mmJSON file of the N, C-alpha and C atoms, coordinates in Angstrom:
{"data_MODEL":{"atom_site":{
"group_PDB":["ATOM","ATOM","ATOM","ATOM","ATOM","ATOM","ATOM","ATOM","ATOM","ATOM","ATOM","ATOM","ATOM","ATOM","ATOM","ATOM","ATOM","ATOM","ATOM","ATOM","ATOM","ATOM","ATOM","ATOM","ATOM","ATOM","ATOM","ATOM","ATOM","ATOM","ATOM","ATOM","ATOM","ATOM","ATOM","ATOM","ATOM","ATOM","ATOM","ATOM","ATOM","ATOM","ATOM","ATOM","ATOM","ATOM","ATOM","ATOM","ATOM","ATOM","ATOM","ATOM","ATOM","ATOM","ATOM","ATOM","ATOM","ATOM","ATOM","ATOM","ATOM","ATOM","ATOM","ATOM","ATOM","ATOM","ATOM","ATOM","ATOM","ATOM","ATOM","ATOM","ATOM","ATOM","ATOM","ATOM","ATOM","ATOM","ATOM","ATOM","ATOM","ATOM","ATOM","ATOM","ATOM","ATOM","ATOM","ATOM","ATOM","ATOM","ATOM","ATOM","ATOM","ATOM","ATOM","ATOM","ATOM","ATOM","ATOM","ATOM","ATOM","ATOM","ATOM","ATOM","ATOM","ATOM","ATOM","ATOM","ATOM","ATOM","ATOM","ATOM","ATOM","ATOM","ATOM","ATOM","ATOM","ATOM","ATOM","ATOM","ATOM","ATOM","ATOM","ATOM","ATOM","ATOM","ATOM","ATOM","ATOM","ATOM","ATOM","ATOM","ATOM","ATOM","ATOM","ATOM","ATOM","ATOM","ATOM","ATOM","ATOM","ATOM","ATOM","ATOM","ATOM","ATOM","ATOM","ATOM","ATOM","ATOM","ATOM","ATOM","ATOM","ATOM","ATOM","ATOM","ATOM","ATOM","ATOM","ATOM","ATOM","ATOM","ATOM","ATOM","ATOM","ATOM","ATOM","ATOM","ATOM","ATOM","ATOM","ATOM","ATOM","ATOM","ATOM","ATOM","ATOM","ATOM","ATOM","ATOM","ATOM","ATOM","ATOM","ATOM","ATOM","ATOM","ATOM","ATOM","ATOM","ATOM","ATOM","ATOM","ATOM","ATOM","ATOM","ATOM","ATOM","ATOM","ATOM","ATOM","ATOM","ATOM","ATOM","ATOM","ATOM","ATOM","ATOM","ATOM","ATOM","ATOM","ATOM","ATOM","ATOM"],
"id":[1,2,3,4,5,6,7,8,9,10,11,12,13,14,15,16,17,18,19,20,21,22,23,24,25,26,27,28,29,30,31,32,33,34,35,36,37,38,39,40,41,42,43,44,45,46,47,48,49,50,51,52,53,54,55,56,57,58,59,60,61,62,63,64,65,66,67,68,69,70,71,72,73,74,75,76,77,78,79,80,81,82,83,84,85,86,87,88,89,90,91,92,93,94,95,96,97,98,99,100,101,102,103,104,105,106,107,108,109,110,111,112,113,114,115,116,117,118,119,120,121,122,123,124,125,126,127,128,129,130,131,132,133,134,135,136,137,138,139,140,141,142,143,144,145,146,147,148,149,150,151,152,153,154,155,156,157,158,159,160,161,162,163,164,165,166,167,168,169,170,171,172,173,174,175,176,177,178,179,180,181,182,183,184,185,186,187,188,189,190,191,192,193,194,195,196,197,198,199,200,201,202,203,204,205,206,207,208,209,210,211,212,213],
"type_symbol":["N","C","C","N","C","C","N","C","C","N","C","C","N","C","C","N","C","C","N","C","C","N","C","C","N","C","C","N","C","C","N","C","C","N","C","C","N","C","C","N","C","C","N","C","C","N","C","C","N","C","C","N","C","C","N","C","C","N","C","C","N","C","C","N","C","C","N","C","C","N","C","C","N","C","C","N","C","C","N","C","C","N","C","C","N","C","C","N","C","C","N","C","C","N","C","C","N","C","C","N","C","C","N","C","C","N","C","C","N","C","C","N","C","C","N","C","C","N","C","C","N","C","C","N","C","C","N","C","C","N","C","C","N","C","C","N","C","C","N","C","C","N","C","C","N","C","C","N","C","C","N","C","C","N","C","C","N","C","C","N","C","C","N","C","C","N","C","C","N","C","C","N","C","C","N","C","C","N","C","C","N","C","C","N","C","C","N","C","C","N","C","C","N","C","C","N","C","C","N","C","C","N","C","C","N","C","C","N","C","C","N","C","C"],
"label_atom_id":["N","CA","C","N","CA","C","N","CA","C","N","CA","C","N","CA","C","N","CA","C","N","CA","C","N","CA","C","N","CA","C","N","CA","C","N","CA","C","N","CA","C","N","CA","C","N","CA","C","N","CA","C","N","CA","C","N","CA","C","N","CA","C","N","CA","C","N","CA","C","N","CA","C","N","CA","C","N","CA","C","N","CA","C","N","CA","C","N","CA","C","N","CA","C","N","CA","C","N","CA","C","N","CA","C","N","CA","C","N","CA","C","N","CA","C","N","CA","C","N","CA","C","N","CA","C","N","CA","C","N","CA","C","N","CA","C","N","CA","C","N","CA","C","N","CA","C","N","CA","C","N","CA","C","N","CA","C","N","CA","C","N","CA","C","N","CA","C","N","CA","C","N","CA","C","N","CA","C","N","CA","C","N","CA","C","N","CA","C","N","CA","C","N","CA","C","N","CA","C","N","CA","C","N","CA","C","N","CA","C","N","CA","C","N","CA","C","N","CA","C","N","CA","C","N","CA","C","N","CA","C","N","CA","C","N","CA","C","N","CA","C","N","CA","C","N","CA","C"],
"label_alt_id":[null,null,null,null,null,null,null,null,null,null,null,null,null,null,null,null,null,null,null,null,null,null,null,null,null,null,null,null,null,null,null,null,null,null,null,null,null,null,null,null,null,null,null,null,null,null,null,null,null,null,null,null,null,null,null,null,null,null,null,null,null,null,null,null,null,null,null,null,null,null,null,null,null,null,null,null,null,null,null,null,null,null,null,null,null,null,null,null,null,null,null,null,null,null,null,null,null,null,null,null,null,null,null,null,null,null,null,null,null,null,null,null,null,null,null,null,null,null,null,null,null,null,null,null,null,null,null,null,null,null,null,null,null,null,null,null,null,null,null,null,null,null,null,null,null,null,null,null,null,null,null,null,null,null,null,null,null,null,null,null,null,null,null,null,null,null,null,null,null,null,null,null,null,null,null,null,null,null,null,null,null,null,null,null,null,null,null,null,null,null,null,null,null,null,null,null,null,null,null,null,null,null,null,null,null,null,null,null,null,null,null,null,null],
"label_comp_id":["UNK","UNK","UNK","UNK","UNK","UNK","UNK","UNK","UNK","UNK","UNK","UNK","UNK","UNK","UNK","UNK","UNK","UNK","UNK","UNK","UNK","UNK","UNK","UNK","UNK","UNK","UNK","UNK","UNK","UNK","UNK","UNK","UNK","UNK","UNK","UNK","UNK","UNK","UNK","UNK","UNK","UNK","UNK","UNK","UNK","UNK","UNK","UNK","UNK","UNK","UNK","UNK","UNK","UNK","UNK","UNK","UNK","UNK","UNK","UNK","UNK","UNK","UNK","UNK","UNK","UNK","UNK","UNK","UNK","UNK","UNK","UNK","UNK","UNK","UNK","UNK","UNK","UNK","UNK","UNK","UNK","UNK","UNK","UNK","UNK","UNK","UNK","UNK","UNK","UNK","UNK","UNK","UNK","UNK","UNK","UNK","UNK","UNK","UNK","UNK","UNK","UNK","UNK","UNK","UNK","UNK","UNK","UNK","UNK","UNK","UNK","UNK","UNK","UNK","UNK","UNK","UNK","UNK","UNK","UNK","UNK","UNK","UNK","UNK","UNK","UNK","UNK","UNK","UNK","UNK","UNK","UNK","UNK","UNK","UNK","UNK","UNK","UNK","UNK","UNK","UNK","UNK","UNK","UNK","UNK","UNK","UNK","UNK","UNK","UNK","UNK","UNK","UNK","UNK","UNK","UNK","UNK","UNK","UNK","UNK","UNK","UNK","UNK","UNK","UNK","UNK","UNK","UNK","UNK","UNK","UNK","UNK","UNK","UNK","UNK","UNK","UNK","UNK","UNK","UNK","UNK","UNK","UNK","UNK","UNK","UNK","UNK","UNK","UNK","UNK","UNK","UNK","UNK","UNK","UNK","UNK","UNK","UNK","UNK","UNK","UNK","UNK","UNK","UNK","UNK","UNK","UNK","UNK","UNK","UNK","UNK","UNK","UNK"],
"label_asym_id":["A","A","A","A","A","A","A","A","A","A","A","A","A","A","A","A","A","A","A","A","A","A","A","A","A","A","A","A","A","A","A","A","A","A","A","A","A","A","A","A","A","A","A","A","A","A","A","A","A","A","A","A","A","A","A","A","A","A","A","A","A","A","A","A","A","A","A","A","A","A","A","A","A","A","A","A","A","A","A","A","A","A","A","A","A","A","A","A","A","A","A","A","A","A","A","A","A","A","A","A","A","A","A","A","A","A","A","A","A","A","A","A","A","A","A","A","A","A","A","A","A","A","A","A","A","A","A","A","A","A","A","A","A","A","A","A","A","A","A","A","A","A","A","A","A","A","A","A","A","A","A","A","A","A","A","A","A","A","A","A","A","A","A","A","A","A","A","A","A","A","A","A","A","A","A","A","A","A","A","A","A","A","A","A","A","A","A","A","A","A","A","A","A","A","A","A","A","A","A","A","A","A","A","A","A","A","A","A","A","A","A","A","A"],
"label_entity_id":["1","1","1","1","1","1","1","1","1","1","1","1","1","1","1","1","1","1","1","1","1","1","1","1","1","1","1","1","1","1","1","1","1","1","1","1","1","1","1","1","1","1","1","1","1","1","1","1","1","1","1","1","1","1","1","1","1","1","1","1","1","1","1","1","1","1","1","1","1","1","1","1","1","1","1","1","1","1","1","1","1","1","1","1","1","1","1","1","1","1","1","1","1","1","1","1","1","1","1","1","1","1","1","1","1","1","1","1","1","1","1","1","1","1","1","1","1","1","1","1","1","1","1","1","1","1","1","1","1","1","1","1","1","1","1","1","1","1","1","1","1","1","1","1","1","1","1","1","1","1","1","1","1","1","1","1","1","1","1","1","1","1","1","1","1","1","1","1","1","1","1","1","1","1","1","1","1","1","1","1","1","1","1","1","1","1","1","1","1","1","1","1","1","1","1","1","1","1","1","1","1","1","1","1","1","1","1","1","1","1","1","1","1"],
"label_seq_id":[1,1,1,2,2,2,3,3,3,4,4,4,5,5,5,6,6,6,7,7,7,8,8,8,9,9,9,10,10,10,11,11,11,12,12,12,13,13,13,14,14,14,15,15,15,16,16,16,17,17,17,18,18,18,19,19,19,20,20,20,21,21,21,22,22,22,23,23,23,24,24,24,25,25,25,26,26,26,27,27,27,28,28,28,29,29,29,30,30,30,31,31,31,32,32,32,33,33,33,34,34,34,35,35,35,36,36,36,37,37,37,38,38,38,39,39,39,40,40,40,41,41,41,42,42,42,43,43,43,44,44,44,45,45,45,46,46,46,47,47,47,48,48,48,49,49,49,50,50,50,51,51,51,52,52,52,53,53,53,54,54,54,55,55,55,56,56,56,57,57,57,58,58,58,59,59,59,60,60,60,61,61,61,62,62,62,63,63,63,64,64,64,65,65,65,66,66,66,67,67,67,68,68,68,69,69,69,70,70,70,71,71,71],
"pdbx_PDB_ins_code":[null,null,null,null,null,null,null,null,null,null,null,null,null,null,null,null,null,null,null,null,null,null,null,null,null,null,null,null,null,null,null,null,null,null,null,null,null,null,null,null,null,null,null,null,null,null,null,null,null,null,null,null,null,null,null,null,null,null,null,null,null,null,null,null,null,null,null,null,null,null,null,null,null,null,null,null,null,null,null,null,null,null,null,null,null,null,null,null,null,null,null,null,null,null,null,null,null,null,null,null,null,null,null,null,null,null,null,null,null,null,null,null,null,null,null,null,null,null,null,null,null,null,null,null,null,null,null,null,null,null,null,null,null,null,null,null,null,null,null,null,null,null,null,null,null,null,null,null,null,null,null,null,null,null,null,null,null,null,null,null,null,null,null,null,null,null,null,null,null,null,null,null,null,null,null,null,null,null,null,null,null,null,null,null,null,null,null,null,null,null,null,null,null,null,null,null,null,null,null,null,null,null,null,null,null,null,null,null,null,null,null,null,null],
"Cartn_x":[2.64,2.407,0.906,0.52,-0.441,-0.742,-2.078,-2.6,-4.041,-3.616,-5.087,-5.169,-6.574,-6.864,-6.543,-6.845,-6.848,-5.543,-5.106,-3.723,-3.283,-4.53,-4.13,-3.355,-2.912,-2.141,-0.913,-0.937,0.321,1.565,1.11,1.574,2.709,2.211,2.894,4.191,4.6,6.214,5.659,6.947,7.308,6.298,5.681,4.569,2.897,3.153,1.783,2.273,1.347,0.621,-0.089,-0.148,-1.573,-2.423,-3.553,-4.059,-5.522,-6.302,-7.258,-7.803,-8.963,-9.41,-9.903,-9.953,-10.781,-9.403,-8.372,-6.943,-6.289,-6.572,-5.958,-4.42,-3.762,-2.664,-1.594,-2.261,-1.027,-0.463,0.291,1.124,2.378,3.509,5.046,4.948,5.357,5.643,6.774,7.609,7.97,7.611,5.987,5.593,5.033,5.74,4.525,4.864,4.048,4.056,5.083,5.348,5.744,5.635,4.744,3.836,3.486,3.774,3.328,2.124,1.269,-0.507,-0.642,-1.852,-2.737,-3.959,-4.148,-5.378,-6.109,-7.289,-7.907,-9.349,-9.852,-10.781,-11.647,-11.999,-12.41,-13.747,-13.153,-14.247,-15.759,-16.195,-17.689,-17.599,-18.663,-18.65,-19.17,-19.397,-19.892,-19.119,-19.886,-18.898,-17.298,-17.725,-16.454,-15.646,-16.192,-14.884,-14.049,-14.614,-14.637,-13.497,-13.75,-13.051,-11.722,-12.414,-10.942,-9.603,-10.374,-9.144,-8.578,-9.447,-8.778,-7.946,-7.569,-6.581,-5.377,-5.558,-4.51,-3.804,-4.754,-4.192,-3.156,-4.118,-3.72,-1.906,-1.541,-0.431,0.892,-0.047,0.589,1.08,0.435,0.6,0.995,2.035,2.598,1.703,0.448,-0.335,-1.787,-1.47,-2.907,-2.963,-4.737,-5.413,-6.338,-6.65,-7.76,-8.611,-9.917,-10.982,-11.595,-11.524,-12.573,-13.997,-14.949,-16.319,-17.146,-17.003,-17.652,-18.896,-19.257,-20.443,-20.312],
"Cartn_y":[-4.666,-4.67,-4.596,-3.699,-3.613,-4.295,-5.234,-6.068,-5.229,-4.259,-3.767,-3.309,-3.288,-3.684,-2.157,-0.933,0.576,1.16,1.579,1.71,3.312,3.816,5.081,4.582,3.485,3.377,2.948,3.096,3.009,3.516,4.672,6.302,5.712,3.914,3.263,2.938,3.063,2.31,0.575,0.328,-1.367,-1.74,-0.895,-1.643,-1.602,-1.571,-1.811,-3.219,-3.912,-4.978,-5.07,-4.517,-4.522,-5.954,-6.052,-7.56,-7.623,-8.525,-8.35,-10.055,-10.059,-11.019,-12.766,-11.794,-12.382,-13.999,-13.508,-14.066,-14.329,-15.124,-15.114,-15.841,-16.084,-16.266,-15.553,-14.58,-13.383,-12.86,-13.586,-12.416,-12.541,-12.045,-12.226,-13.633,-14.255,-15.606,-15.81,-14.962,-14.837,-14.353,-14.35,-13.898,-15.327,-16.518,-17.218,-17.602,-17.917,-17.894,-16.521,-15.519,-14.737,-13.595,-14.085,-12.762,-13.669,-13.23,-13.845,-13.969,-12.447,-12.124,-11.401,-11.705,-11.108,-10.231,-9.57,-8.755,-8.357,-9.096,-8.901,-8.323,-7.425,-6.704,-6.781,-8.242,-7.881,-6.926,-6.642,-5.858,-6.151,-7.689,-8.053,-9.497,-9.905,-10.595,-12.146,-12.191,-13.343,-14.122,-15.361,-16.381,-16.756,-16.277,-16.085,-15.537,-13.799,-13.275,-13.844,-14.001,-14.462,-16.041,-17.015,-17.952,-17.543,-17.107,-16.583,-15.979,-14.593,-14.127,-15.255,-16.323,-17.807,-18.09,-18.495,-18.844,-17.742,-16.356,-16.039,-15.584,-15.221,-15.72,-16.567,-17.889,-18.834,-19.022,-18.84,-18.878,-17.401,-16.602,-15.361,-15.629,-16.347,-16.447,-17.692,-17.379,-18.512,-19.226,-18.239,-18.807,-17.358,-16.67,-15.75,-15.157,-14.9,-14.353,-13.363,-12.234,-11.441,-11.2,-11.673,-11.147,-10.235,-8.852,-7.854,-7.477,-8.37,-7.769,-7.122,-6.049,-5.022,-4.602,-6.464,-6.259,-6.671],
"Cartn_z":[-10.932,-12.355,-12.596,-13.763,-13.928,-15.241,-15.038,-16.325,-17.085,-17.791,-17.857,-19.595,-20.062,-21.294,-22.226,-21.399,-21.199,-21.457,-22.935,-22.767,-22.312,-21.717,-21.242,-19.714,-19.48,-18.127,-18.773,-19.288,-20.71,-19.742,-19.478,-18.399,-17.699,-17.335,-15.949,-16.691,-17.622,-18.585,-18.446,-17.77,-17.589,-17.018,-16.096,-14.802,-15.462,-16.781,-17.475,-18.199,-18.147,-19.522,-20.19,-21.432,-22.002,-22.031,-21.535,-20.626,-21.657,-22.282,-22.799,-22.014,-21.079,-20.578,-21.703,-23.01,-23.977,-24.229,-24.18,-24.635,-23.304,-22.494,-20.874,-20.616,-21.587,-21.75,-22.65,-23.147,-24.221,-23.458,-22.483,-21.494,-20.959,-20.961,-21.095,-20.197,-20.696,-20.273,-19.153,-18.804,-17.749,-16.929,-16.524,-15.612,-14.763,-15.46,-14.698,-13.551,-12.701,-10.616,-10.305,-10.832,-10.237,-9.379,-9.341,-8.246,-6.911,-5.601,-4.612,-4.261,-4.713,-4.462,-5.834,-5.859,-6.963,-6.474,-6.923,-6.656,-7.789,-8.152,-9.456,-8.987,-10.217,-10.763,-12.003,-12.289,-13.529,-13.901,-15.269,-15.736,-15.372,-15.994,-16.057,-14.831,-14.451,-13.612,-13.932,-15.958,-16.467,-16.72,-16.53,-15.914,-16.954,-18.864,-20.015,-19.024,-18.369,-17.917,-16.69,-15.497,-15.0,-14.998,-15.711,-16.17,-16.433,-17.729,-18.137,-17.884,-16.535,-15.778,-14.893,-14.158,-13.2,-14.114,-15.334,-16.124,-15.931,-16.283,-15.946,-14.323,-13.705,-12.285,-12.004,-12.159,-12.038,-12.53,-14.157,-14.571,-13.674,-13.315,-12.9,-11.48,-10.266,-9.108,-8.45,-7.718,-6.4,-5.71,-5.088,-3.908,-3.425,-3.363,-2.789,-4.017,-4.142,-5.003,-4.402,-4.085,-3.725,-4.855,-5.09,-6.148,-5.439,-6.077,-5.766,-7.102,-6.569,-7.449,-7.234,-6.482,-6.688,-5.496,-5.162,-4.622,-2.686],
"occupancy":[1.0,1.0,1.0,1.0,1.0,1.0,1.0,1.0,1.0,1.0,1.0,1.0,1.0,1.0,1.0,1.0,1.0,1.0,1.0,1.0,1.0,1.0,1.0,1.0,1.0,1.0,1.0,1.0,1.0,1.0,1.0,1.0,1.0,1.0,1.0,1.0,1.0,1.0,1.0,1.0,1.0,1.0,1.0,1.0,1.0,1.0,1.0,1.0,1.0,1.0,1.0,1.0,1.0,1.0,1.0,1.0,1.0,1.0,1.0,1.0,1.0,1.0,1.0,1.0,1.0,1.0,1.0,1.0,1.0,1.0,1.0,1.0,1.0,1.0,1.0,1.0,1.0,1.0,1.0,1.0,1.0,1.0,1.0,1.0,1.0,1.0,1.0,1.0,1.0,1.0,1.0,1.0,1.0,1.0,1.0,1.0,1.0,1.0,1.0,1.0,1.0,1.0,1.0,1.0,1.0,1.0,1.0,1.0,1.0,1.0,1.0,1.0,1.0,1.0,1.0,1.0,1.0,1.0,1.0,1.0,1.0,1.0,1.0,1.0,1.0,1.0,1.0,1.0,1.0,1.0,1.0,1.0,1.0,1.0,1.0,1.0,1.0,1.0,1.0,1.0,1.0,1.0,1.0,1.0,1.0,1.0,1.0,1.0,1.0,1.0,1.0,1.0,1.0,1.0,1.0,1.0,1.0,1.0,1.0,1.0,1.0,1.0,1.0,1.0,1.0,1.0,1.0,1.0,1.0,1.0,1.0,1.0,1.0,1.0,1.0,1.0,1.0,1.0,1.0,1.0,1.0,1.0,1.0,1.0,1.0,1.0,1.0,1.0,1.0,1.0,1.0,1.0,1.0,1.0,1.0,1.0,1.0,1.0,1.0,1.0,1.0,1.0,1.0,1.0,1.0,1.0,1.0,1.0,1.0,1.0,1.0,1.0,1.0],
"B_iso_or_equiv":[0.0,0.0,0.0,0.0,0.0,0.0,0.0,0.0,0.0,0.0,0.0,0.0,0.0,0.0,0.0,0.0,0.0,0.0,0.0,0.0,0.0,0.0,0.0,0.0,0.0,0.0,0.0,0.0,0.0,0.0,0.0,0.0,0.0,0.0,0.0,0.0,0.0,0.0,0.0,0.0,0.0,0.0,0.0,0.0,0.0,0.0,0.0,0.0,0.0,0.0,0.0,0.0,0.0,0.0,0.0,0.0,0.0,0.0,0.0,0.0,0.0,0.0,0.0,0.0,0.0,0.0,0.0,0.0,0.0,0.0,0.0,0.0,0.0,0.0,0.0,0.0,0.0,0.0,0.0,0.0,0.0,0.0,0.0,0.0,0.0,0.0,0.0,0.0,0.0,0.0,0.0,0.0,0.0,0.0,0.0,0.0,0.0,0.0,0.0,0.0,0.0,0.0,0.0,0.0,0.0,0.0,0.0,0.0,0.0,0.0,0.0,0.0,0.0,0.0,0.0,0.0,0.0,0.0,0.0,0.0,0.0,0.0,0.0,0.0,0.0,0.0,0.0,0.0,0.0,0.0,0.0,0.0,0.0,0.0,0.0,0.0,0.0,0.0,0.0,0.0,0.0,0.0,0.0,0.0,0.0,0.0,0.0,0.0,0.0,0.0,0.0,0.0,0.0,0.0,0.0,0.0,0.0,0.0,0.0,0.0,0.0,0.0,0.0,0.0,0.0,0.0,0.0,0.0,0.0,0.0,0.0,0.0,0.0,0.0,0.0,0.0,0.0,0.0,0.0,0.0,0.0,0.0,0.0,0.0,0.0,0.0,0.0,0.0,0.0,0.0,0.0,0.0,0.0,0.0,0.0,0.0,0.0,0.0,0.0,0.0,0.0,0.0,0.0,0.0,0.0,0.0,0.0,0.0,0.0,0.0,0.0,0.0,0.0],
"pdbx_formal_charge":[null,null,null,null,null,null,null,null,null,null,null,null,null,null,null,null,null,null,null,null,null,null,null,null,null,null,null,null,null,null,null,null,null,null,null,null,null,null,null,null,null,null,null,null,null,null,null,null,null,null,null,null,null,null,null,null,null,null,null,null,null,null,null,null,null,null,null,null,null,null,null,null,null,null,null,null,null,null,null,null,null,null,null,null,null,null,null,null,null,null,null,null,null,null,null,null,null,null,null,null,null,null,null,null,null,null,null,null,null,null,null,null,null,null,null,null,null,null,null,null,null,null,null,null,null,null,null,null,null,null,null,null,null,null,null,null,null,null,null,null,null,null,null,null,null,null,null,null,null,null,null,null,null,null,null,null,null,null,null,null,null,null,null,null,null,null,null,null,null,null,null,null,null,null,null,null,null,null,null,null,null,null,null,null,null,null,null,null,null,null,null,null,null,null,null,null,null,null,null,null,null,null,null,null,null,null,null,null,null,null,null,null,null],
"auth_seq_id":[1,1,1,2,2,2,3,3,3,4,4,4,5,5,5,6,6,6,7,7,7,8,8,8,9,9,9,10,10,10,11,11,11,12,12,12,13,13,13,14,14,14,15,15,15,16,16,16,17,17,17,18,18,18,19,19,19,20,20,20,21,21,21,22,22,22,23,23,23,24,24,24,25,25,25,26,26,26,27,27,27,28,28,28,29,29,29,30,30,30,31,31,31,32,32,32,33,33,33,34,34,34,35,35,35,36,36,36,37,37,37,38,38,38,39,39,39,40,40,40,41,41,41,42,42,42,43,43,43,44,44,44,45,45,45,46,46,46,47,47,47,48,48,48,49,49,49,50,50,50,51,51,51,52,52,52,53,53,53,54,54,54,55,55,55,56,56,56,57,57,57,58,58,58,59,59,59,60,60,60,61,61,61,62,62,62,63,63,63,64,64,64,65,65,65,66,66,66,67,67,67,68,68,68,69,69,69,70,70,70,71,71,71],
"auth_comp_id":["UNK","UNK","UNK","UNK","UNK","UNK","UNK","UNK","UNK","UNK","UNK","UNK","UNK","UNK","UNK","UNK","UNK","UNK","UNK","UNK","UNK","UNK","UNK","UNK","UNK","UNK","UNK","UNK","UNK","UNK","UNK","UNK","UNK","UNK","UNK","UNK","UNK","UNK","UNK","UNK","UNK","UNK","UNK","UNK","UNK","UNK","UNK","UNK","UNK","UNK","UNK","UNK","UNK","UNK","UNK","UNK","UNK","UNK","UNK","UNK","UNK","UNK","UNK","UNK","UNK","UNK","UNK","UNK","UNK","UNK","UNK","UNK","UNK","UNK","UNK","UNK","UNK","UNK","UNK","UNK","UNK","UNK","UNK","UNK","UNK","UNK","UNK","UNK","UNK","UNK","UNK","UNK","UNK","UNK","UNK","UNK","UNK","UNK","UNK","UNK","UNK","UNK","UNK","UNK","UNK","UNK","UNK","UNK","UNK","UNK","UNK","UNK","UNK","UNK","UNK","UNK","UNK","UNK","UNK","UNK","UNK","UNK","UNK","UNK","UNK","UNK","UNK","UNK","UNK","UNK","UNK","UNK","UNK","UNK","UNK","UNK","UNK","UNK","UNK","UNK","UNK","UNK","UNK","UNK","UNK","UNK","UNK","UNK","UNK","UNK","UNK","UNK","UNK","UNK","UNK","UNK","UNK","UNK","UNK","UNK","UNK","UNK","UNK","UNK","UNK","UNK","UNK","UNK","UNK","UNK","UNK","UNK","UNK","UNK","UNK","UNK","UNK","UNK","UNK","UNK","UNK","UNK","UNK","UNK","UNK","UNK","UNK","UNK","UNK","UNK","UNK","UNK","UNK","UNK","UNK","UNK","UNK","UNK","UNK","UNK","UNK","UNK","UNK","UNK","UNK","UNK","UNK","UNK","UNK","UNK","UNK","UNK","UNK"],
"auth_asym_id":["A","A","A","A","A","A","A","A","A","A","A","A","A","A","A","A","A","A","A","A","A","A","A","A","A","A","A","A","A","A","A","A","A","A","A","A","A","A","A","A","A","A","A","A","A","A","A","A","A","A","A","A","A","A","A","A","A","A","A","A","A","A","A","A","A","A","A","A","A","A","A","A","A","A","A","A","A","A","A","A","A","A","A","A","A","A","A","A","A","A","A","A","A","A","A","A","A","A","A","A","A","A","A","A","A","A","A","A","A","A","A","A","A","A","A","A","A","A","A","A","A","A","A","A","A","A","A","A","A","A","A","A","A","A","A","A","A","A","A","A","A","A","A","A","A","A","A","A","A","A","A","A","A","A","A","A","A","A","A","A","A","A","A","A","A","A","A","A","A","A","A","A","A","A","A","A","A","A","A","A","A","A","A","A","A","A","A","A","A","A","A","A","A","A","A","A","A","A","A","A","A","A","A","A","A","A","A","A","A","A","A","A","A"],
"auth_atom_id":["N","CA","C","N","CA","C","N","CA","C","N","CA","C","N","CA","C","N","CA","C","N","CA","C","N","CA","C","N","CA","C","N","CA","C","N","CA","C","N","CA","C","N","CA","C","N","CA","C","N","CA","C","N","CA","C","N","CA","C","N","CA","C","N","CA","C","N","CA","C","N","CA","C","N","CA","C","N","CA","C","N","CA","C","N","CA","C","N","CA","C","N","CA","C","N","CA","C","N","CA","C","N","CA","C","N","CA","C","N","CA","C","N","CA","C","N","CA","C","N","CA","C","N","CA","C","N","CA","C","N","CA","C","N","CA","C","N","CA","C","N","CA","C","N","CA","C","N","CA","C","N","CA","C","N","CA","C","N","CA","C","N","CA","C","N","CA","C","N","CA","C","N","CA","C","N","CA","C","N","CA","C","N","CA","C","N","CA","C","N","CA","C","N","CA","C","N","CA","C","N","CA","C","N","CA","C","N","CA","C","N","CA","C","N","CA","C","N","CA","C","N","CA","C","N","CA","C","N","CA","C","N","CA","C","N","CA","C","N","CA","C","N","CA","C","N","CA","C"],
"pdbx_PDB_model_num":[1,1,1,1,1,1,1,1,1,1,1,1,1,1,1,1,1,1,1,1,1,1,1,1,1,1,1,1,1,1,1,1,1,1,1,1,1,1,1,1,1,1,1,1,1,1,1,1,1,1,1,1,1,1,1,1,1,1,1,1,1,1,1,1,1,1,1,1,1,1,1,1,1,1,1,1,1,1,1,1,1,1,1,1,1,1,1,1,1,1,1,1,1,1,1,1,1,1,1,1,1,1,1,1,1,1,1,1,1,1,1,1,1,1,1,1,1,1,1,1,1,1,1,1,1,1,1,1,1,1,1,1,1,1,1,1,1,1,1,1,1,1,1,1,1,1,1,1,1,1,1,1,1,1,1,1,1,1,1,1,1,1,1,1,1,1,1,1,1,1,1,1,1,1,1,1,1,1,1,1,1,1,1,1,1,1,1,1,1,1,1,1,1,1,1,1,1,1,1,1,1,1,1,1,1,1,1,1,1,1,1,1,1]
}}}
């Protein structure tokens, strides 16, 4: 599933979420711990965004998280 803010991935049907970091909990509520791994990307690397996506992680996942930033 894809969590992304860009609704040109729209493209994906079901396997999109429209995801806005700003609101880290607007997100089907049956998603929560349902993912075994996560693999996140956020946009900016300040610490608002940052935070904010750990919140939804956090509600989204069982146990592994991969953060990829870039650097």
């Amino acid at each position: 599933t894809l969590f992304e803010y860009d609704q040109r991935f729209a493209v994906y049907g079901n396997d999109f979420v429209l995801y806005d970091y700003k609101s880290p909990l607007n997100i089907p509520r049956d998603k929560s711990s349902y993912y075994d791994i996560a693999i996140v990307d956020p946009p900016f690397l300040s610490e608002e965004c940052l935070t904010k996506t750990a919140v939804t992680v956090k509600f989204l996942t069982k146990e592994k998280i991969i953060l990829c930033t870039g650097n």
